Each structure stands twice: as structure tokens, then as C-alpha cells.
Coordinates of C-alpha atoms (C1' of nucleotides) in Angstrom, one line a residue:
Chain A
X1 CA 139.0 -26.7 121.1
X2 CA 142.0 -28.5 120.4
X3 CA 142.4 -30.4 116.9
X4 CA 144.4 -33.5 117.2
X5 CA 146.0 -35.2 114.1
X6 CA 144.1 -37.8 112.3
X7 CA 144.7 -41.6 114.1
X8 CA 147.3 -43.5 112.4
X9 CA 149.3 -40.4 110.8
X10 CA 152.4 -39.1 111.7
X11 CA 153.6 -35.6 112.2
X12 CA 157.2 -34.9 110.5
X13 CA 159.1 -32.4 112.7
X14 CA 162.6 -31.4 111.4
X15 CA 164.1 -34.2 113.4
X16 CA 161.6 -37.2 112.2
X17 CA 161.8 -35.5 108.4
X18 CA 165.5 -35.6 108.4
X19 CA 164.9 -39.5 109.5
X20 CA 162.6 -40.1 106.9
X21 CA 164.5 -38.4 103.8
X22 CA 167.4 -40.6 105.2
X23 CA 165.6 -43.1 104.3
X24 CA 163.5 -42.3 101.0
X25 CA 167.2 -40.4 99.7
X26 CA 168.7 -44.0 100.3
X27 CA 166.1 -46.0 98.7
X28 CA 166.3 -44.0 95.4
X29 CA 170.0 -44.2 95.1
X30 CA 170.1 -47.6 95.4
X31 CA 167.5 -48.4 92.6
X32 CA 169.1 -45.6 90.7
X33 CA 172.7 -47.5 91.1
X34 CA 170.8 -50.9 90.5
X35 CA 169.4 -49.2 87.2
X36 CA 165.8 -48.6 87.9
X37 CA 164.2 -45.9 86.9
X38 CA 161.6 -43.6 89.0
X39 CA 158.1 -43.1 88.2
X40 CA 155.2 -42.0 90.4
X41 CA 151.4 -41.8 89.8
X42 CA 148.4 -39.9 91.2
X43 CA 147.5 -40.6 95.1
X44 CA 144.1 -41.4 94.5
X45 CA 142.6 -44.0 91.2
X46 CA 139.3 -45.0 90.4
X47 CA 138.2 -47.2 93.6
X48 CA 137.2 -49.6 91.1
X49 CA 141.2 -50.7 90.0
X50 CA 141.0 -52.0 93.8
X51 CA 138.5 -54.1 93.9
X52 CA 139.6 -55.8 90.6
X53 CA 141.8 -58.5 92.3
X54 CA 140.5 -57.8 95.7
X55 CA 137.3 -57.8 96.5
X56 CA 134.7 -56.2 98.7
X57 CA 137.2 -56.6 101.8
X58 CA 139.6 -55.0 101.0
X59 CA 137.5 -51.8 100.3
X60 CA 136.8 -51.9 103.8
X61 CA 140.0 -51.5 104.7
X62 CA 140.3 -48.0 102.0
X63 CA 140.4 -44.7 102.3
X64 CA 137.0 -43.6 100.1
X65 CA 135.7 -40.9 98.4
X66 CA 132.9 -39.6 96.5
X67 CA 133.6 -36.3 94.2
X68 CA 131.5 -33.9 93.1
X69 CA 131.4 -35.3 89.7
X70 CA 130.3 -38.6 91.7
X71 CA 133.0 -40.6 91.0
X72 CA 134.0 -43.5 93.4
X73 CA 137.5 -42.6 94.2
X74 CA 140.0 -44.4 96.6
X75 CA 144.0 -43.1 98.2
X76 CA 145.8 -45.5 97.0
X77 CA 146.8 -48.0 99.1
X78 CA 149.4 -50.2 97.2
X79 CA 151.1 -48.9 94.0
X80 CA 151.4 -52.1 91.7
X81 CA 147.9 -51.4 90.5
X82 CA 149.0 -47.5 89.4
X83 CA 151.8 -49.5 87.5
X84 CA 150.4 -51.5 85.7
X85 CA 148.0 -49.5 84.8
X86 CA 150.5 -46.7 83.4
X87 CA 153.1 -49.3 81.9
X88 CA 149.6 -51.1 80.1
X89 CA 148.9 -47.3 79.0
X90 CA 151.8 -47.2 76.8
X91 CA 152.7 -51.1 76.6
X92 CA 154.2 -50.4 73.3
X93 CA 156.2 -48.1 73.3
X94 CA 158.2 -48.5 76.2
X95 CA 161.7 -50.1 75.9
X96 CA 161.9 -53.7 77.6
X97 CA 162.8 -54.3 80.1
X98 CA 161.0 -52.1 82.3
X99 CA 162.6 -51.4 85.2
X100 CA 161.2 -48.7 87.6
X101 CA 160.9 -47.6 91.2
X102 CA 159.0 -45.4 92.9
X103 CA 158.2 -44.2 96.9
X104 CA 154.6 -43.7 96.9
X105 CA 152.9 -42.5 100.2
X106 CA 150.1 -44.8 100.6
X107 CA 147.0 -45.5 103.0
X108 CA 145.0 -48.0 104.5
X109 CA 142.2 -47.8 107.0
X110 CA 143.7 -50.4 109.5
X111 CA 143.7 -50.4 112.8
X112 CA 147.3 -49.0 113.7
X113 CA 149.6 -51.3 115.5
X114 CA 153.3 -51.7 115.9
X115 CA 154.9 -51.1 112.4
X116 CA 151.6 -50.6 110.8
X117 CA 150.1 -47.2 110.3
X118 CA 147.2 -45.6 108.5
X119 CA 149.4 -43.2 106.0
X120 CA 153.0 -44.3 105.5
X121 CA 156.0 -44.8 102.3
X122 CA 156.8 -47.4 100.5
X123 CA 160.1 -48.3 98.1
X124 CA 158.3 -50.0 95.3
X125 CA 160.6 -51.7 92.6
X126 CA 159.6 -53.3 89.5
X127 CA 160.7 -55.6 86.8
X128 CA 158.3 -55.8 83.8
X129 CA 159.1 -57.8 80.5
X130 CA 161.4 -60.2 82.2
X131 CA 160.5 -64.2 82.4
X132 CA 163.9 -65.3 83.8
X133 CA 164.1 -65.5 87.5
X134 CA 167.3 -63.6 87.1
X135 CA 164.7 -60.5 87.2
X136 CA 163.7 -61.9 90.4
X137 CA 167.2 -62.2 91.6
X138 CA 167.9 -59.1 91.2
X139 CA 164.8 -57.4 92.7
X140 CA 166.0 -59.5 96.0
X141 CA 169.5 -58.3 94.6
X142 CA 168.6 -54.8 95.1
X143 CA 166.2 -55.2 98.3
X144 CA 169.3 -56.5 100.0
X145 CA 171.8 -53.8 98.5
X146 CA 169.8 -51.3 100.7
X147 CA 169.4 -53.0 103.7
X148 CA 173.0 -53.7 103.5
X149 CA 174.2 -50.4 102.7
X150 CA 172.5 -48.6 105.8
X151 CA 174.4 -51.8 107.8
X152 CA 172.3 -54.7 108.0
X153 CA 174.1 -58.0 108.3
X154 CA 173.2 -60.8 106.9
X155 CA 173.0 -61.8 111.1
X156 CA 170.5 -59.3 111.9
X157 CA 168.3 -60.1 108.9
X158 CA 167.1 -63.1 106.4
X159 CA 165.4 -62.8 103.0
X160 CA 163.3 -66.5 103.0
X161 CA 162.6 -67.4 99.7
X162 CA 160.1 -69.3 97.9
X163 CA 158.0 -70.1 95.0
X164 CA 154.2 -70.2 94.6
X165 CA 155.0 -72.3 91.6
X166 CA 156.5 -74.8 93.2
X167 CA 154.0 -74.9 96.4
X168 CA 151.3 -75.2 94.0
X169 CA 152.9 -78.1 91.9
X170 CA 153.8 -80.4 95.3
X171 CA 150.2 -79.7 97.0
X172 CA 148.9 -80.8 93.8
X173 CA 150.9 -83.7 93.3
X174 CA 150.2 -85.2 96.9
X175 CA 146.6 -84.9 95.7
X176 CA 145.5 -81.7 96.9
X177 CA 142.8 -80.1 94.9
X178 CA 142.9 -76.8 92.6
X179 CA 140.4 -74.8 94.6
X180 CA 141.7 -75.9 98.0
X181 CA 144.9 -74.4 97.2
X182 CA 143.9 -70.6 98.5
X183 CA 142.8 -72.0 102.3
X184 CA 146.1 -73.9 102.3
X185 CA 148.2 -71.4 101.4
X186 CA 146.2 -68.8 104.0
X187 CA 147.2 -71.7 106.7
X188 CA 150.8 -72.1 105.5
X189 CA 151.4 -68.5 105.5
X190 CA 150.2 -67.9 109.1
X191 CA 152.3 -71.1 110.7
X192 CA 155.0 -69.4 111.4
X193 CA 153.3 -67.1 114.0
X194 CA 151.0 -70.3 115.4
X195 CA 151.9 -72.6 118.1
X196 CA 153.0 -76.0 116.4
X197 CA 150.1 -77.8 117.9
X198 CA 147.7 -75.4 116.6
X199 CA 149.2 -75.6 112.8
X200 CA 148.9 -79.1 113.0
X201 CA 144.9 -79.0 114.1
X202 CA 144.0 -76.0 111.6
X203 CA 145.7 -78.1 109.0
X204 CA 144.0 -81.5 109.9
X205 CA 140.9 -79.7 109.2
X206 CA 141.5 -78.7 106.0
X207 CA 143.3 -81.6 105.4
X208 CA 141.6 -84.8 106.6
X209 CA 143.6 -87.5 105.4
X210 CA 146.7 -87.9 107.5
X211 CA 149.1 -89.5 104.8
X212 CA 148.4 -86.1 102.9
X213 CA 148.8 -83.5 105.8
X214 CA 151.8 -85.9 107.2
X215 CA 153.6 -84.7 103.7
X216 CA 152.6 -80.8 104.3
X217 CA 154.1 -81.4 107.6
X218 CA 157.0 -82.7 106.8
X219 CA 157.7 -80.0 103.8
X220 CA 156.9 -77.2 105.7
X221 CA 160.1 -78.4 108.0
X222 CA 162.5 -78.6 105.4
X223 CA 165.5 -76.4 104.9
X224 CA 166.5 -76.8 101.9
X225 CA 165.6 -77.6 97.7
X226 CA 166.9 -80.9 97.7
X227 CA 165.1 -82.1 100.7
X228 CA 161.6 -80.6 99.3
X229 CA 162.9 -82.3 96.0
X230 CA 162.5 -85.7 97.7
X231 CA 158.8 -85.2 99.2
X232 CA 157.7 -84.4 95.7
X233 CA 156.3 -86.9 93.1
X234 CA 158.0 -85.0 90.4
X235 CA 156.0 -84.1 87.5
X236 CA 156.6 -81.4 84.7
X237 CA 155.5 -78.5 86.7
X238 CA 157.0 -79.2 89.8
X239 CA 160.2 -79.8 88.3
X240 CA 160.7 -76.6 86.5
X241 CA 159.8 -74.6 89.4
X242 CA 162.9 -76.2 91.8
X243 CA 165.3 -75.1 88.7
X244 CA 163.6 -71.9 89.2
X245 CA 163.7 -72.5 92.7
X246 CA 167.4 -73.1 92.5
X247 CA 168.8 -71.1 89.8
X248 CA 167.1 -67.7 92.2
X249 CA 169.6 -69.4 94.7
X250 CA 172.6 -69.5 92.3
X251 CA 172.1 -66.0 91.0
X252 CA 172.2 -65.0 94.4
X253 CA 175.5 -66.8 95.1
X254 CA 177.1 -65.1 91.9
X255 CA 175.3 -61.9 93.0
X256 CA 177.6 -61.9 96.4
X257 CA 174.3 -61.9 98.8
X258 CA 174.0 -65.9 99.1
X259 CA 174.3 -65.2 103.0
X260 CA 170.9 -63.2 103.4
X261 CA 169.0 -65.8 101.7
X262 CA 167.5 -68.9 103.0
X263 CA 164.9 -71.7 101.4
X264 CA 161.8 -70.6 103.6
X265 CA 158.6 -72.7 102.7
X266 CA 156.4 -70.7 104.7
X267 CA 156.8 -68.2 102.8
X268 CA 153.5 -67.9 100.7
X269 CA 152.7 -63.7 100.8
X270 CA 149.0 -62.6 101.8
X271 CA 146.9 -61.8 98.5
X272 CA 146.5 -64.2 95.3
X273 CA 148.3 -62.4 92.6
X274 CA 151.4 -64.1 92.9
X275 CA 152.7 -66.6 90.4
X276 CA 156.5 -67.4 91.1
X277 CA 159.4 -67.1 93.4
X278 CA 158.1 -65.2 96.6
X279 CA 159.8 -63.6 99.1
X280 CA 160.3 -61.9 102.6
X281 CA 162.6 -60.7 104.4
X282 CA 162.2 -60.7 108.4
X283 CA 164.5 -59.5 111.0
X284 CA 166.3 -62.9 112.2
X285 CA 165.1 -63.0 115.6
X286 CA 161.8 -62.6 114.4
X287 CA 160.4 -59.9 116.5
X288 CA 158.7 -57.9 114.0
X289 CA 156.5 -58.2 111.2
X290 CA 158.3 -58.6 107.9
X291 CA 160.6 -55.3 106.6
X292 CA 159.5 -56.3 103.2
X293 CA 157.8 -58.8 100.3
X294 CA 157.7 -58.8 96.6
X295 CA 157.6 -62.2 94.2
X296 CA 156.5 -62.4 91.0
X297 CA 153.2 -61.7 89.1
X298 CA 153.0 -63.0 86.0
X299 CA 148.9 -62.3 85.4
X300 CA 148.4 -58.9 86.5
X301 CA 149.0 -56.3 83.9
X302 CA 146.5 -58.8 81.7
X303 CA 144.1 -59.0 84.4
X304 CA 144.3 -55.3 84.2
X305 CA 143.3 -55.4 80.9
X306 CA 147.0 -55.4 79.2
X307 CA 148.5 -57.9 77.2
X308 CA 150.5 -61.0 79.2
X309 CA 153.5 -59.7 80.4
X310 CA 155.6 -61.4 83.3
X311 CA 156.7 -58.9 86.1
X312 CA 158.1 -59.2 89.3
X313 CA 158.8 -56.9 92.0
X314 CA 159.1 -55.8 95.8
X315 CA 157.5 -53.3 98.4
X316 CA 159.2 -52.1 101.6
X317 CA 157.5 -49.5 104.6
X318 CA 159.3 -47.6 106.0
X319 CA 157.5 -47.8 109.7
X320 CA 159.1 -51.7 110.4
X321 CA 162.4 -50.6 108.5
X322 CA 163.0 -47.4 110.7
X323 CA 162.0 -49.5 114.0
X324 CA 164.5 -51.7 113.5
X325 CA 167.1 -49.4 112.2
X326 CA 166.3 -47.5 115.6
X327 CA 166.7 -51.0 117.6
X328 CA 170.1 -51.9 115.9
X329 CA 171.5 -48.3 116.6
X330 CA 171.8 -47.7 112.9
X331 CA 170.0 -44.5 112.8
X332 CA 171.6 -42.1 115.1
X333 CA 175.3 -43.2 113.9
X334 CA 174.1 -42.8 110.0
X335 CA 171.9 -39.8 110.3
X336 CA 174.0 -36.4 108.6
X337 CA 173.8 -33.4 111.4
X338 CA 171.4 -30.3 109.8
X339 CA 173.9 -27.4 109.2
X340 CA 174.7 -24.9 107.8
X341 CA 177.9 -23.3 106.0
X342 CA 177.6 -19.9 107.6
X343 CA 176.3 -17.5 110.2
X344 CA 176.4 -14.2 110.3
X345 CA 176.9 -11.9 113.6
X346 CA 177.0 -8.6 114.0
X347 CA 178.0 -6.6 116.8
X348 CA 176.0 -3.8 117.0
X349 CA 172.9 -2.5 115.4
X350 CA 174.2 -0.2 113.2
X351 CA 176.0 -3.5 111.5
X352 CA 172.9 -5.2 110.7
X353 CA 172.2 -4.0 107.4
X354 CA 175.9 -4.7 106.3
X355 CA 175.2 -7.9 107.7
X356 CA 172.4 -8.9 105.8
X357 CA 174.0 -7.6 102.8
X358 CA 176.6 -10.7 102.9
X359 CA 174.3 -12.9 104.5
X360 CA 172.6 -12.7 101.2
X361 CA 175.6 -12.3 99.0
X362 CA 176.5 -16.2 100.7
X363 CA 173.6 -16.9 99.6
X364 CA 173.8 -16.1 96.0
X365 CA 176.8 -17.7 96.1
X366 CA 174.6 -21.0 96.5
X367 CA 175.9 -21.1 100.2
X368 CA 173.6 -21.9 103.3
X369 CA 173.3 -18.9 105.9
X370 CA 171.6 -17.5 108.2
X371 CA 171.5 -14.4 110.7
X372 CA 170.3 -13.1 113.8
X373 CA 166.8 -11.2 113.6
X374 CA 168.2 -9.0 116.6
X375 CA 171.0 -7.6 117.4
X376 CA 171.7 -9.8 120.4
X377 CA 175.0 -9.9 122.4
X378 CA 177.5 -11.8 120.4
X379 CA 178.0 -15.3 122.7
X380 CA 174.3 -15.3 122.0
X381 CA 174.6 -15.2 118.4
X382 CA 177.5 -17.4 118.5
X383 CA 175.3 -20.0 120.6
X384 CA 172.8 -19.3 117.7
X385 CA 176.0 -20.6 115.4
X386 CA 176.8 -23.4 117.2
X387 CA 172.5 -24.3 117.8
X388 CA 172.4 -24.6 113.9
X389 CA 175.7 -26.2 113.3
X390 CA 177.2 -23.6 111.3
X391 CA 180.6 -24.6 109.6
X392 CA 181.9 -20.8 110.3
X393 CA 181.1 -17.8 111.7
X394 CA 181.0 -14.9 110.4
X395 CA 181.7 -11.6 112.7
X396 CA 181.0 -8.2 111.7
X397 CA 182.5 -5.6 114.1
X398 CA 184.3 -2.1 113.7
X399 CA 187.1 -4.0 111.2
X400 CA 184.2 -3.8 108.3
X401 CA 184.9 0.4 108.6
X402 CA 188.4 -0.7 107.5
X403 CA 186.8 -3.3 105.2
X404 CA 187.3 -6.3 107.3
X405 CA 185.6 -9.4 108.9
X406 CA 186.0 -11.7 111.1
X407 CA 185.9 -15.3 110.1
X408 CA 185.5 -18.0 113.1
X409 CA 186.1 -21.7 112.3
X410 CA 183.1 -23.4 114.4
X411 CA 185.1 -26.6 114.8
X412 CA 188.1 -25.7 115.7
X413 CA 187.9 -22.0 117.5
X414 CA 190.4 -20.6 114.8
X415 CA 189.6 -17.0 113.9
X416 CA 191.2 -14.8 110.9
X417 CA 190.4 -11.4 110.0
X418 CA 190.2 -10.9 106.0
X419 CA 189.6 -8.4 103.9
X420 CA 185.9 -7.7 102.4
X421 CA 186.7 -8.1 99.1
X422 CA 188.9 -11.0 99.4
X423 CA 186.0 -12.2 101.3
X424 CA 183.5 -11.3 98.2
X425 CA 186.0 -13.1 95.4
Chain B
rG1 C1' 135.4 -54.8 113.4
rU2 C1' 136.9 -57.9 118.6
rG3 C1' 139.8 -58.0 123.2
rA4 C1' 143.5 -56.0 126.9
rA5 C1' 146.5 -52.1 129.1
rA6 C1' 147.6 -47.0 129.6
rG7 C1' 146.6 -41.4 129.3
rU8 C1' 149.6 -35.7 134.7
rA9 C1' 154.1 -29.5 131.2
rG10 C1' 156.8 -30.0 124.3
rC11 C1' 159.4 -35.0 126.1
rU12 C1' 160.4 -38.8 130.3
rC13 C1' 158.0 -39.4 134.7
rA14 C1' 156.7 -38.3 140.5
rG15 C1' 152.2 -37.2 143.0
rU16 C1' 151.0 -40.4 150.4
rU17 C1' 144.1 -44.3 152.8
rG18 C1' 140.5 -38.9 148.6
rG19 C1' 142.6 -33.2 151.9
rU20 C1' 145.7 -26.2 151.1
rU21 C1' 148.1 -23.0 145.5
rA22 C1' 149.9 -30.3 141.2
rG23 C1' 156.1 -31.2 141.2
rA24 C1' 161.2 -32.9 139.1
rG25 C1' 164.7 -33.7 135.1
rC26 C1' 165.3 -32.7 130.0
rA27 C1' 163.8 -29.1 126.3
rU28 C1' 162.4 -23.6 125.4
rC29 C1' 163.2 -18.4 126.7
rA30 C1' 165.9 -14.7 129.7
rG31 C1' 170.0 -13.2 132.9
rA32 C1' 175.1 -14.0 135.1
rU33 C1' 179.1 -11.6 130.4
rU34 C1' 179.2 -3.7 127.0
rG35 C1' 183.3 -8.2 120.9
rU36 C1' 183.5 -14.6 121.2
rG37 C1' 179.7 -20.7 121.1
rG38 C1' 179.5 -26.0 123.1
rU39 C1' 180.3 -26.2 130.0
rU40 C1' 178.3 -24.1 134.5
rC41 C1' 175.0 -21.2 137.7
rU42 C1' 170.3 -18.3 138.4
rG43 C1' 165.5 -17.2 137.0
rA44 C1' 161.0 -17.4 133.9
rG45 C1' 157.2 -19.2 130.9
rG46 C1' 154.6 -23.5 130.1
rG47 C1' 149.0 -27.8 133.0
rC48 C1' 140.8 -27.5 132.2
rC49 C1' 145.7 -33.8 135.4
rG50 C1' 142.7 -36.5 127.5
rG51 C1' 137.1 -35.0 127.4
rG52 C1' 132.2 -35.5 129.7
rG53 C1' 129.2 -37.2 133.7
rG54 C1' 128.7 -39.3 138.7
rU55 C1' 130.0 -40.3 144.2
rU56 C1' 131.9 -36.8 148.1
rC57 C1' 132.2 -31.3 152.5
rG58 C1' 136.4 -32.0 149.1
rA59 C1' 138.6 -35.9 143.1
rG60 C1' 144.9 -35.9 139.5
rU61 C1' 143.4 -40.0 143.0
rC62 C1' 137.1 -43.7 143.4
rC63 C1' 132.9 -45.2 139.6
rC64 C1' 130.6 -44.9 134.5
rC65 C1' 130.8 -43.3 129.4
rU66 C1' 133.7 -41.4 125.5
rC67 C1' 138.3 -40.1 122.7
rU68 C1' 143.3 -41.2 121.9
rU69 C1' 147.7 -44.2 122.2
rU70 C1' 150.1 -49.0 122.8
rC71 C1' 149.7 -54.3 122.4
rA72 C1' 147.2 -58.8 120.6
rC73 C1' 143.3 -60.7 117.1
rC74 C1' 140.9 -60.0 111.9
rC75 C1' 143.7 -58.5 107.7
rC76 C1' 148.3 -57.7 105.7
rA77 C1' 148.0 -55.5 98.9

RNA sequence: GUGAAAGUAGCUCAGUUGGUUAGAGCAUCAGAUUGUGGUUCUGAGGGCCGGGGGUUCGAGUCCCCUCUUUCACCCCA
């Protein structure tokens, strides 16, 4: 009976592991350059930190255990919950601002589809003590230094910004009410992927009076801040949020990544903890699911049981990132060949002990090497050399009875003999 | 959880109205070469045709069930 891997995983092979540390080695040196921090937590909290802001659906959608101990346990399947538990841990004596990152394998018992799987990574960055949007500027900053360093254009993609605050305060002020707010901004986020006509029905339902639903209409075309500045019947709230709104925008500019970023009113993000400037970012024809969200979330440490702290912050897969790398031809071109520095061959049999004896002397040396198990005819040892991309070659013949090897250059053929303790120095 | 399509070698796929022993390319291994790789040539291994049941003299092929994958819903933290 054959054992086949568990639906929605993925096996990592050499090839696909090289592919992902490609990734995960990028996304740490970018939040290490942008000054983050990195942090990890356990894979598996008390099921009971997810069902704080989400409910009893969402822990349908977990991965859940029972220990022996009887504990209700759950594999994690976001990290922002591990945060803020660990920064509310030790609230006081951590310098401010926080500013950490982490690439946490996470789970969720979904149904796997394109882009979406069962187990998979995610780059998680955080800024934690920081009200200005310039925190959120620069998580969006920092989203986009990666997706530009591994070649990303600001053709191929688009980060579409927006701010709960704001969508709150202008469905308010055209006399929506407080508690209809969640089914509107369910609708809202889902236009994008309706047929217009359908948006407009869903929409007239929740919204019967046609003046009202005429103005969502009308918002949810516009392009830019000053456009949705003139729909609103400005009010305090309202009006702070489109300086937020528009200094994000400005930072941005100064930041040198104004191109990637576009006012995007649909933009709205799934689940309710978010407070502020939201955002996306979607490949621009619009193929996939989004590469990435984040925005800002002002409530949650306290509703974890911390004291108010404004945070905001950003989460990106790695499934919808590598698809697309793989459609744009970025990963092949980008991906560093495995190799190593040297191989050793021997000739003959009665070589094979000296030539372990320096394979392992490279090795101390801190070099990479390997050698051939048998003592195979040399082309096949040297096809060995060239399989695993060694830089040279190593030949050990009758010259070692006179202290001698021969050293090949893989790349370019060349071939010297030198002396073994030359070799050795 | 709902719906649709597809499963043949490690991978990509052929396989005649149902008819002998299921094929190819790539990959792997070995040989052509007694001390020189990437090319080439030759050969080999590798399959319960996803699994189970049914129809039939006979099933990779037709029917039913199931599992898995992909896609679309639900959801998207």
C-alpha cells in the first residue's frame, strides 16, 4: 500500500527547495535592509487566540488538535495573533518602535485551489507603536522593495490602496448605518470579481434607497482622493482620513515607489480587524488572486488583552508570488545554480583513500566537495563533476607518488598540475 | 461544504468501433572510451493503466462507486 502525501501539501525536492529558499532568503534580506527585525513563534497556540476575533467559522477552516493533557490546540494559520500576543507579553520593555518580520509556515483546512494551499509560507512584517501613516508607508515601502528587487515592474503589478477609515466615515456620512457597515464592506470587497450588473443588484439589496447606492456607485468608480473628496459630505472623521489617505500617497512619492501605487476603493481586506489605510497588491492584469494584503490595526493587541497600541502591517504567500514569478520568467533567470567548489577524482583504486584524505582536508578548509563512492572510469567521474556543477576538478593520478595533482578548471577546460603541498597551503 | 473536468512509467503525453506481451520523448542507470566532463550513439531498468466493483468470451478503452488533482463557488486571517 502506497502512502500518498497529505492534500494540499507540497513535497520540497532539491529543485522546488532551492526555489523556495530563493524566496524566504529574499524576503529576510529585504526586511533586514528595511530594518525589521526577525521573530518567530510556536506552530501551534491555544485554539482559543483564534476564535477571539473570528468566530466559530473560521475554526472550521483550522487545523485542530486535542493533547493529551486535553488542551484545545490549533496550527497556526495566520501569525498576527502569535504577535501580538508575544509583543503584549513584554509590552514594556521592548524599545518602540517595534519593527519585526517573520516567515512563519502556516495552515488552513481549505479546499486547495490555484495559489491557495493547505500548508504554505508567509513574509509577515510588522510595525507596532507607530500612529503615523508613515509606518504604513513604509510597510507598502518595503512590500514593494521585494517585489521590485526579484524584477517586478511597476507594469506587471499594482499595490491599490485604501483606508477603512475613510470608507467608514463616507458610508456614514451618506447615511449608512453603523451595523450595516460589515455587509457593505463584504459587497464592496467582492465587486471587483462580480459582473457590474450583479454588484449593482447585490448592492440595491442592501441598499434600497437609490440616491444612497447611486453615491456607492459612483465612489467605487473613482480614481483618485480628490474625486472621492467631492462625493463626501465632509465631516471631522472623513476629513482626517483623506490627509491620511493622501499623506500614504506622498510618502510614497518621496519613497521613490509612487508608480506601484494607485487609489483603489475596492480595496476593503476580508476580516474586521482593520482600522486604517488598507492595502493589496494584485498582478496588473488581474489574473490571480492578490500576491499580498496588510493595513493597519489599531485594536488588536488590546483586544488581545494588551494595552492600545496602533500597529500596522503586511502578509505575503509564497504560492501566488512564485506562480507569477514563474509566469514572468523571473525564476529560472534569478535562481543561483547548486554547486559545488570541488570534486575529487581518482584514477584508480588504490588512490581512493588519498582521495578522500583531501576531499576532507577541502572540507575543513570550509570548502564544498564531494567524491566518487567508486572508483569509476574518470569521464565518469568527471560527468559526476560537471552533474554537480563543481567549480574544479580535482584529479589524483600517478603525479600524487611525486606529490602532485591535477587541478581541472570546470569552466574553462584549463588543467595545471601542482604540487601537494602547495595544494595544502 | 457545493459544482465541473481530468487521472496511462519519475515528468510530458500516445494508445484504432472493446481484441495478442500497453508505447514514445525527456529523466535515471549501464556500455561505446584501460587518465579527461557538457555532445552523440547503443542498451537496460522502471507500469496492478489512481483504487474497488460491474458489463463482456475479452476492459487502459464502456457503466457505477471511491480517492486524488485542477478549475469555479463558500471563504480568504
Amino acid at each position: 500500500m502506497t502512502i500518498q502525501p497529505v492534500k494540499g501539501t507540497r513535497d520540497f525536492y532539491p529543485r522546488e527547495m532551492a526555489v523556495h529558499n530563493w524566496i524566504v532568503d529574499g524576503w529576510k534580506k529585504i526586511s533586514l535592509r528595511n530594518g525589521f527585525e526577525e521573530y518567530d513563534g510556536p506552530i501551534f497556540e491555544y485554539l482559543k487566540m483564534y476564535q477571539v476575533k473570528s468566530g466559530d467559522e473560521i475554526v472550521e477552516q483550522l487545523f485542530s488538535l486535542t493533547d493529551r493533557g486535553g488542551r484545545d490546540l490549533a496550527l497556526r494559520p495566520e501569525m498576527t495573533p502569535t504577535l501580538a500576543r508575544m509583543v503584549n507579553q513584554q509590552i514594556n520593555s521592548l524599545p518602540k518602535p517595534i519593527k519585526w518580520f517573520s516567515v512563519p509556515r502556516l495552515f488552513r483546512a481549505e479546499r486547495p485551489q490555484k495559489g491557495r494551499l493547505r500548508e504554505f509560507f508567509q513574509w509577515n512584517i510588522d510595525i507596532i507603536g507607530v500612529d503615523d501613516v508613515l509606518a504604513d508607508a513604509e510597510v507598502i515601502f518595503t512590500t514593494i522593495d521585494y517585489l521590485r528587487q526579484v524584477g517586478l515592474t511597476s507594469t506587471d503589478i499594482k499595490v491599490k490602496i485604501s483606508s477603512r477609515e475613510f470608507l467608514a466615515g463616507f458610508l456614514k456620512s451618506i447615511g449608512i448605518p453603523e451595523e450595516k457597515l460589515g455587509d457593505i464592506y463584504v459587497l464592496l470587497d467582492k465587486s471587483a470579481k462580480l459582473p457590474p450588473g450583479v454588484f449593482e443588484e447585490l448592492l440595491r439589496e442592501q441598499v434600497p434607497d437609490k440616491t444612497i447606492s447611486g453615491k456607492i456607485l459612483d465612489f467605487m468608480v473613482e480614481q483618485s482622493i480628490e474625486q472621492v473628496r467631492d462625493l463626501t459630505a465632509p465631516n471631522e472623521s472623513t476629513e482626517s482620513a483623506l490627509e491620511n489617505l493622501g499623506n500614504v500617497f506622498n510618502y510614497l512619492e518621496s519613497m521613490g515607489v509612487g508608480d506601484f501605487c494607485i487609489f483603489n476603493p475596492g480595496i476593503v481586506r476580508g476580516l474586521a480587524y482593520y482600522t486604517g489605510i488598507v492595502f493589496e497588491v494584485h498582478d496588473a492584469v488581474g489574473e490571480l488572486r492578490a500576491i499580498c494584503g496588510g493595513g493597519r490595526y489599531d485594536n488588536l493587541l488590546k483586544d488581545f488583552g494588551g494595552p492600545s497600541i496602533p500597529a500596522t502591517g503586511m502578509g505575503m504567500g509564497d504560492c501566488v508570488l512564485e506562480i507569477l514569478l514563474r509566469e514572468k520568467g523571473l525564476l529560472e533567470k534569478q535562481l543561483p545554480a547548486g554547486s559545488i567548489d570541488y570534486f575529487v577524482a581518482y584514477v584508480d583504486e588504490s588512490y581512493k583513500n588519498q582521495a578522500i584524505r583531501i576531499t576532507m582536508e577541502l572540507r575543513s578548509k570550509g570548502c564544498s566537495a564531494n567524491f566518487s563512492y567508486k572508483a569509476a572510469k574518470l569521464n565518469k567521474q568527471l560527468k559526476q563533476a560537471s552533474d554537480q556543477n563543481a567549480r574544479k576538478c580535482i584529479i589524483i593520478g600517478q603525479e600524487i607518488e611525486s606529490n602532485q595533482l591535477a587541478v581541472k578548471d570546470m569552466t574553462s577546460g584549463e588543467q595545471k598540475l601542482v604540487n601537494l603541498d602547495e595544494f595544502n597551503a
